[in-house]
GROMACS .gro file of C-alpha atoms in nm:
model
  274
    1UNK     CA    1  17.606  12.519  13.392
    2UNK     CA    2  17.495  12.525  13.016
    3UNK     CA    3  17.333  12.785  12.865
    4UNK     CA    4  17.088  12.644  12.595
    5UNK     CA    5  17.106  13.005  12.396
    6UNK     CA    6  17.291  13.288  12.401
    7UNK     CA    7  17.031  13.510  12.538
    8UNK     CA    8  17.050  13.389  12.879
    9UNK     CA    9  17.431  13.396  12.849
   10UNK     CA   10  17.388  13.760  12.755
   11UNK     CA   11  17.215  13.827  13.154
   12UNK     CA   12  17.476  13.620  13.313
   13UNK     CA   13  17.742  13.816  13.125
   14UNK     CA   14  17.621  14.112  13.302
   15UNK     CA   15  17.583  13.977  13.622
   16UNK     CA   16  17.948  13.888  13.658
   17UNK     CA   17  17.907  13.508  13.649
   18UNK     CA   18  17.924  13.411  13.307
   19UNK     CA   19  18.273  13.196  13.455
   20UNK     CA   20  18.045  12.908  13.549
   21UNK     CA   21  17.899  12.848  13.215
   22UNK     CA   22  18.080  12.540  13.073
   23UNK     CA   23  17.908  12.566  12.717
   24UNK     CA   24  17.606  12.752  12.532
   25UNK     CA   25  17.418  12.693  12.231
   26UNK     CA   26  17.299  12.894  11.980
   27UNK     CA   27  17.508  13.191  12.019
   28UNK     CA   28  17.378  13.390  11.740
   29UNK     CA   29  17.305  13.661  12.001
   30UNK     CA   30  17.594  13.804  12.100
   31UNK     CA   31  17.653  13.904  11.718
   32UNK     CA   32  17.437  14.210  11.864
   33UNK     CA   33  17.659  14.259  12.173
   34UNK     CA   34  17.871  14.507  12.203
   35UNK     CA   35  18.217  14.611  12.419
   36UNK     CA   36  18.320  14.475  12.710
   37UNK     CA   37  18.047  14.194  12.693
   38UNK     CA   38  18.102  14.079  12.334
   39UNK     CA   39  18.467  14.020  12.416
   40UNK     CA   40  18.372  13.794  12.744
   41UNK     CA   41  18.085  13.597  12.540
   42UNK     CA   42  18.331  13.516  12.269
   43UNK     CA   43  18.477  13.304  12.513
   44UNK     CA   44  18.232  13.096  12.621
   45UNK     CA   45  18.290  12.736  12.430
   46UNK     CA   46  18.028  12.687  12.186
   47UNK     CA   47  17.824  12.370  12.219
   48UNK     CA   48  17.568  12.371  11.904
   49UNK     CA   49  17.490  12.687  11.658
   50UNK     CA   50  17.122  12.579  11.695
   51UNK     CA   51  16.962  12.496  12.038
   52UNK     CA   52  17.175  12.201  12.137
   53UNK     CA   53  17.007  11.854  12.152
   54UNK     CA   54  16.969  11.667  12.524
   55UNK     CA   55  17.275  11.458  12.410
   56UNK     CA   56  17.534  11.723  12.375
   57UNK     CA   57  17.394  11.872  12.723
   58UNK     CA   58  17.386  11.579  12.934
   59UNK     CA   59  17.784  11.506  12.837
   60UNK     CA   60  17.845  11.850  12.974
   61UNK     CA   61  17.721  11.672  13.333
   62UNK     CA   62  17.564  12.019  13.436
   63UNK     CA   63  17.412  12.113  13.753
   64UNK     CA   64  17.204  12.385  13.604
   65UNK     CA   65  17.028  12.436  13.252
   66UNK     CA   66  16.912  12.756  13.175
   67UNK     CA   67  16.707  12.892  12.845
   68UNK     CA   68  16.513  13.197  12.775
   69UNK     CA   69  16.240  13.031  12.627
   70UNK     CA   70  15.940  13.041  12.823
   71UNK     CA   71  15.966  12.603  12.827
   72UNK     CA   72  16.227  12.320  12.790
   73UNK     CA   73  16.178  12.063  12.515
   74UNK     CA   74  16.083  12.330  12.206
   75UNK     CA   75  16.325  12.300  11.922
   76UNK     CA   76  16.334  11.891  11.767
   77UNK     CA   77  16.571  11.717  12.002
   78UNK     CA   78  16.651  12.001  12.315
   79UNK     CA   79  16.625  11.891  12.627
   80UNK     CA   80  16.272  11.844  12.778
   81UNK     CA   81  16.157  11.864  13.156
   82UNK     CA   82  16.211  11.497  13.198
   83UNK     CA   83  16.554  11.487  13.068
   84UNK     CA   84  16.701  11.736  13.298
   85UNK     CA   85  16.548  11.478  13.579
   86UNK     CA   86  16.734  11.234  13.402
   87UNK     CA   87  17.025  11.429  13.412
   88UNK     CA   88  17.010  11.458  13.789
   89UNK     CA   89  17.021  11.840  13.702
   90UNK     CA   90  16.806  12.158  13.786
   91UNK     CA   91  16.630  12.405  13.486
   92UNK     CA   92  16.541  12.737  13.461
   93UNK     CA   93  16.305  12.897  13.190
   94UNK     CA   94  16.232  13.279  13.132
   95UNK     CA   95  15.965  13.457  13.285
   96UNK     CA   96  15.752  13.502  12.949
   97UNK     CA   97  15.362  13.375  13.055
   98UNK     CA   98  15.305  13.250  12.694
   99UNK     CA   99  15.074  13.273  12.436
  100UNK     CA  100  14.754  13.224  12.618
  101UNK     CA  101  14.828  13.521  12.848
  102UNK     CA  102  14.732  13.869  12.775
  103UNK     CA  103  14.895  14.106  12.561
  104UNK     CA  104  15.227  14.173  12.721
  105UNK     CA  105  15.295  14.596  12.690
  106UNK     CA  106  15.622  14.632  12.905
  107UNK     CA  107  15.954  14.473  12.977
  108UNK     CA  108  15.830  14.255  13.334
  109UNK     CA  109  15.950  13.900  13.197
  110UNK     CA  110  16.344  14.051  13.138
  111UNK     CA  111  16.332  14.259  13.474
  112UNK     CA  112  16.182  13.930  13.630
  113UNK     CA  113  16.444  13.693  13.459
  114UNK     CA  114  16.739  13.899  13.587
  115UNK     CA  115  16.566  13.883  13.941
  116UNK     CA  116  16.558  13.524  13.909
  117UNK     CA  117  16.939  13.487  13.751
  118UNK     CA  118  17.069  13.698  14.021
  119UNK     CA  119  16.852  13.515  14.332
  120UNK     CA  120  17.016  13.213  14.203
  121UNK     CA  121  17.371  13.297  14.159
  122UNK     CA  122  17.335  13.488  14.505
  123UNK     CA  123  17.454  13.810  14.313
  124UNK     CA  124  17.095  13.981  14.360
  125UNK     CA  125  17.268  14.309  14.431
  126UNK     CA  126  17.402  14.341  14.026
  127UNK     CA  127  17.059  14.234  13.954
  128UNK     CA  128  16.905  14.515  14.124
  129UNK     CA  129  17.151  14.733  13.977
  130UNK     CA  130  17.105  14.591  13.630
  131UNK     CA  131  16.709  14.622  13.618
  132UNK     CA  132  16.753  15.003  13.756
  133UNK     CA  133  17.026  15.059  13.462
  134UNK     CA  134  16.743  14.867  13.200
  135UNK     CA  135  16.409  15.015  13.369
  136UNK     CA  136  16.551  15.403  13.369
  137UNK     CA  137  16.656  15.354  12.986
  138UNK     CA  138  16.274  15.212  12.896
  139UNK     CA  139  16.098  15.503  13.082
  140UNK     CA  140  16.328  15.758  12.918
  141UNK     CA  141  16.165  15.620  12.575
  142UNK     CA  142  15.799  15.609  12.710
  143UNK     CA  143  15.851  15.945  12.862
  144UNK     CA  144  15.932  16.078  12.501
  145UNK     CA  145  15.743  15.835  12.298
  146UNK     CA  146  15.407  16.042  12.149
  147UNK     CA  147  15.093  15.928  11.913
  148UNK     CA  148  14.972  15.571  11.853
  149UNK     CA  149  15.086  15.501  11.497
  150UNK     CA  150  14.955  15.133  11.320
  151UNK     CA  151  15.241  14.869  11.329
  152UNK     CA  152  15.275  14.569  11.117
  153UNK     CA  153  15.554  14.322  11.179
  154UNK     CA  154  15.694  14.124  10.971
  155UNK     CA  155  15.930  13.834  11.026
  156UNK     CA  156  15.993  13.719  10.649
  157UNK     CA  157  15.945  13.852  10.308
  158UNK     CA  158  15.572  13.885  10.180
  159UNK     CA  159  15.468  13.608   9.918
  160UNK     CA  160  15.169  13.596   9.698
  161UNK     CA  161  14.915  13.349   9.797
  162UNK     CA  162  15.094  13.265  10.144
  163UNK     CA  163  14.977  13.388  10.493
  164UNK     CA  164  15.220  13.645  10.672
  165UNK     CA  165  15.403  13.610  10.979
  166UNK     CA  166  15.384  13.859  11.241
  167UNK     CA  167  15.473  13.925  11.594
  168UNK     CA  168  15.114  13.844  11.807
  169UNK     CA  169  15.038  14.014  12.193
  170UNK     CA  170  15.230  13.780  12.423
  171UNK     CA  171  15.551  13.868  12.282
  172UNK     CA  172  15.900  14.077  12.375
  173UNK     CA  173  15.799  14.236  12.046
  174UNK     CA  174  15.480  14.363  12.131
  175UNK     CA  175  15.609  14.495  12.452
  176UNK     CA  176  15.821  14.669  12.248
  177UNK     CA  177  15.605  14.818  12.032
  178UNK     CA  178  15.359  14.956  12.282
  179UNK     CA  179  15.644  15.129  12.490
  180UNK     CA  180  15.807  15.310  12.169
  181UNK     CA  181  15.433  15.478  12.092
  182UNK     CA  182  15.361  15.278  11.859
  183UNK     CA  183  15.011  14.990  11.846
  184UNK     CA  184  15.048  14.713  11.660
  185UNK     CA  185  14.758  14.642  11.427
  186UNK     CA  186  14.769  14.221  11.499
  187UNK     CA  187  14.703  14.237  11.912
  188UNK     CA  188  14.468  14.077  11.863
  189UNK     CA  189  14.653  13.727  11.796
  190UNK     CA  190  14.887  13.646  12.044
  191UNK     CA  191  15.162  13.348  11.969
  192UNK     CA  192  15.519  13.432  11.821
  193UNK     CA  193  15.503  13.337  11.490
  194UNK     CA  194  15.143  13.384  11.420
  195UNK     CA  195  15.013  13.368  11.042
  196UNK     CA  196  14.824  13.672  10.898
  197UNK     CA  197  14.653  13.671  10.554
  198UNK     CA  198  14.763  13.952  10.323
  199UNK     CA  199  14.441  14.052  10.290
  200UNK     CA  200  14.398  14.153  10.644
  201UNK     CA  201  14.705  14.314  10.610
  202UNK     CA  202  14.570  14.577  10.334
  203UNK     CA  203  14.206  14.630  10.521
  204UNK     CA  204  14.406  14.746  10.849
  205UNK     CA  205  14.604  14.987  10.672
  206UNK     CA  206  14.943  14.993  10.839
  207UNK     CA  207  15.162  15.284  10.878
  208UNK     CA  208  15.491  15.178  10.984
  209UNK     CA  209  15.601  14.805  10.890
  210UNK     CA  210  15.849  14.651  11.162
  211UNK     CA  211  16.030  14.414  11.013
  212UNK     CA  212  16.239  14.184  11.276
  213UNK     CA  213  16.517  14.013  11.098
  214UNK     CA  214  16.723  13.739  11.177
  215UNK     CA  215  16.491  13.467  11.225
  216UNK     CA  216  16.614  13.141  11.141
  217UNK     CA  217  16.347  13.027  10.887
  218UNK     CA  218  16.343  13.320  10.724
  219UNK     CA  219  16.447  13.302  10.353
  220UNK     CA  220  16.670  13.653  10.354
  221UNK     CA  221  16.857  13.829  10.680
  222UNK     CA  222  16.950  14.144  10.799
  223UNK     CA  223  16.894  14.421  10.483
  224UNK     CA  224  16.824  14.212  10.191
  225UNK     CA  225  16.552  14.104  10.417
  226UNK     CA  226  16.460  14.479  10.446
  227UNK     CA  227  16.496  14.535  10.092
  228UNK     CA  228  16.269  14.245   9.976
  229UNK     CA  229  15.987  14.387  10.174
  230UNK     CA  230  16.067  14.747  10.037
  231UNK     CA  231  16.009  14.653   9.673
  232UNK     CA  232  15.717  14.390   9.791
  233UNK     CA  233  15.423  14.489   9.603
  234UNK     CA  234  15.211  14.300   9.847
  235UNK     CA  235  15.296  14.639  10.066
  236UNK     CA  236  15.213  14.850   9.783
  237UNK     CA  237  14.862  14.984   9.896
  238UNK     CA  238  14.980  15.049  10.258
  239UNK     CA  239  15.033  15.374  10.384
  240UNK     CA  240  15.366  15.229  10.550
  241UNK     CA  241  15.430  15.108  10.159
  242UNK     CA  242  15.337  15.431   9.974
  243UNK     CA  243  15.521  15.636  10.226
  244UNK     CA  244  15.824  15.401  10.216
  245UNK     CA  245  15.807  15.375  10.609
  246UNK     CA  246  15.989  15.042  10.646
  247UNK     CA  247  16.219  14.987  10.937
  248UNK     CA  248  16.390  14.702  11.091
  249UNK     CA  249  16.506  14.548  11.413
  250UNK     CA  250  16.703  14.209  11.477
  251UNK     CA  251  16.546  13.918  11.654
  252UNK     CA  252  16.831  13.900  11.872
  253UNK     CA  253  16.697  14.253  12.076
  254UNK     CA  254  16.318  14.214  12.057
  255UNK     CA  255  16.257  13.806  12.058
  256UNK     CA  256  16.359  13.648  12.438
  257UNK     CA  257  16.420  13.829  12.734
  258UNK     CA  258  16.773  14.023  12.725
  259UNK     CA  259  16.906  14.313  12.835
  260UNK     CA  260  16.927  14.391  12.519
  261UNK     CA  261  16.563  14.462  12.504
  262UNK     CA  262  16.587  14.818  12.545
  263UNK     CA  263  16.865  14.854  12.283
  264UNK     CA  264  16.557  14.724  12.072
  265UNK     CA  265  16.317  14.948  12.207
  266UNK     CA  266  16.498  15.267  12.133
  267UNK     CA  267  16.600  15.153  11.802
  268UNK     CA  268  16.246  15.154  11.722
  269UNK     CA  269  16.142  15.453  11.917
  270UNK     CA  270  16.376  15.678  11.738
  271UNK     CA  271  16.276  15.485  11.364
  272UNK     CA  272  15.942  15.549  11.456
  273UNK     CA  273  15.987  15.940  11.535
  274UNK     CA  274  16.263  16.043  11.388
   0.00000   0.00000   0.00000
């Protein structure tokens, strides 16, 4: 089996099976894991740092490819639907419904991806066990989480003149948001990396700025990233800006389904009431 990222590696970790994988790609990921699971991903052979193209799978000769994207064939040269038929070999997406569906506000693709993982590995048991363990932590937050205060996210570093990108309604982000208390003030686009004008930004007055870090195309990672959009003066006549409410998350909890989801989610429950 090949994992074509390391978020599905990360669910197959936890299920006990993560023996059968026989390579993964981009395992930028499990930089967010933590003990025992960092430890056991570490040892999975790496195949590509990016999303690994259909050549580098196929000489694997797997009898299962598994990504949590929502499709095969996204990133220039990955494997596409066809392939894997030409590979003689089975895939498996996530459970995200995709832009065109409405605004997702709770955690159903991960808890449905782990159903599906474990169905398929016959270990449905640690599956069950795993979503109780994820949906217990998530309700904990909600149960807690008070108010409705205006998100923006951000996924790079504001520049004059450019549109924005931001986290739109079908997205693990969203989802996110929504459960933590929080609404974001762009639900009403809906892809992943959906463009904004900074204009917009200013009339809907944010109050928190989310800014997700980690994403490949972005210019800065991590903090600088977070410290660019601090001293942004794009920001400066938002309440987020003038009350210096930016916070940040990594990609690698609040992008794909993961368990690692709800790490994400009460990171940003307790940054946005604390």
């Amino acid at each position: 089996m090949v994992t074509l990222d390391g978020y599905a590696a990360q669910t197959l970790v936890r299920l006990g099976v993560a023996d059968r994988i026989v390579g993964t790609g981009f395992p930028a990921p499990f930089s967010a894991d933590t003990a025992p699971y960092e430890e056991q991903l570490a040892k999975i052979p790496v195949l590509a740092e990016r999303v690994p193209v259909t050549e580098i799978v196929a000489a694997q000769q797997p009898d299962l490819v598994l990504t949590s994207f929502e499709s095969f064939g996204g990133p220039p040269g990955s494997p596409k639907e066809a392939d894997l038929v030409t590979m003689n070999t089975k895939g498996l997406t996530s459970c995200l419904r995709g832009s065109k569906a409405a605004a997702l506000t709770d955690l159903a693709p991960t808890y449905e991806y782990v159903r599906k993982l474990g169905a398929v590995f016959r270990v449905s048991d640690r599956a069950e066990r795993l979503v109780a363990e994820l949906e217990g932590r998530a309700k904990a937050v909600a149960a807690k989480a008070s108010g409705s205060k205006k998100v923006l996210v951000l996924q790079d570093n504001p520049v004059a003149g450019q549109p924005l990108q931001t986290s739109g309604a079908g997205t693990i982000a969203h989802a996110v948001i929504t459960m933590a208390g929080g609404r974001s003030i762009f639900s009403d686009v809906s892809s992943m990396h959906a463009e904004i004008s900074p204009e917009e930004v200013v009339q809907r007055d944010p109050e928190v700025v989310w800014v997700i870090t980690d994403y490949t195309f972005a210019k800065l990672k991590g903090q600088e990233l977070v410290a660019a959009v601090k001293a942004n003066p794009l920001l400066a006549n938002t309440t987020a800006g003038k009350q210096g409410k930016i916070i940040s998350t990594s990609q690698y909890l609040v992008s794909f389904p993961s368990p690692l989801n709800v790490d994400g989610l009460e990171q940003l429950a307790a940054a946005l009431h604390g």
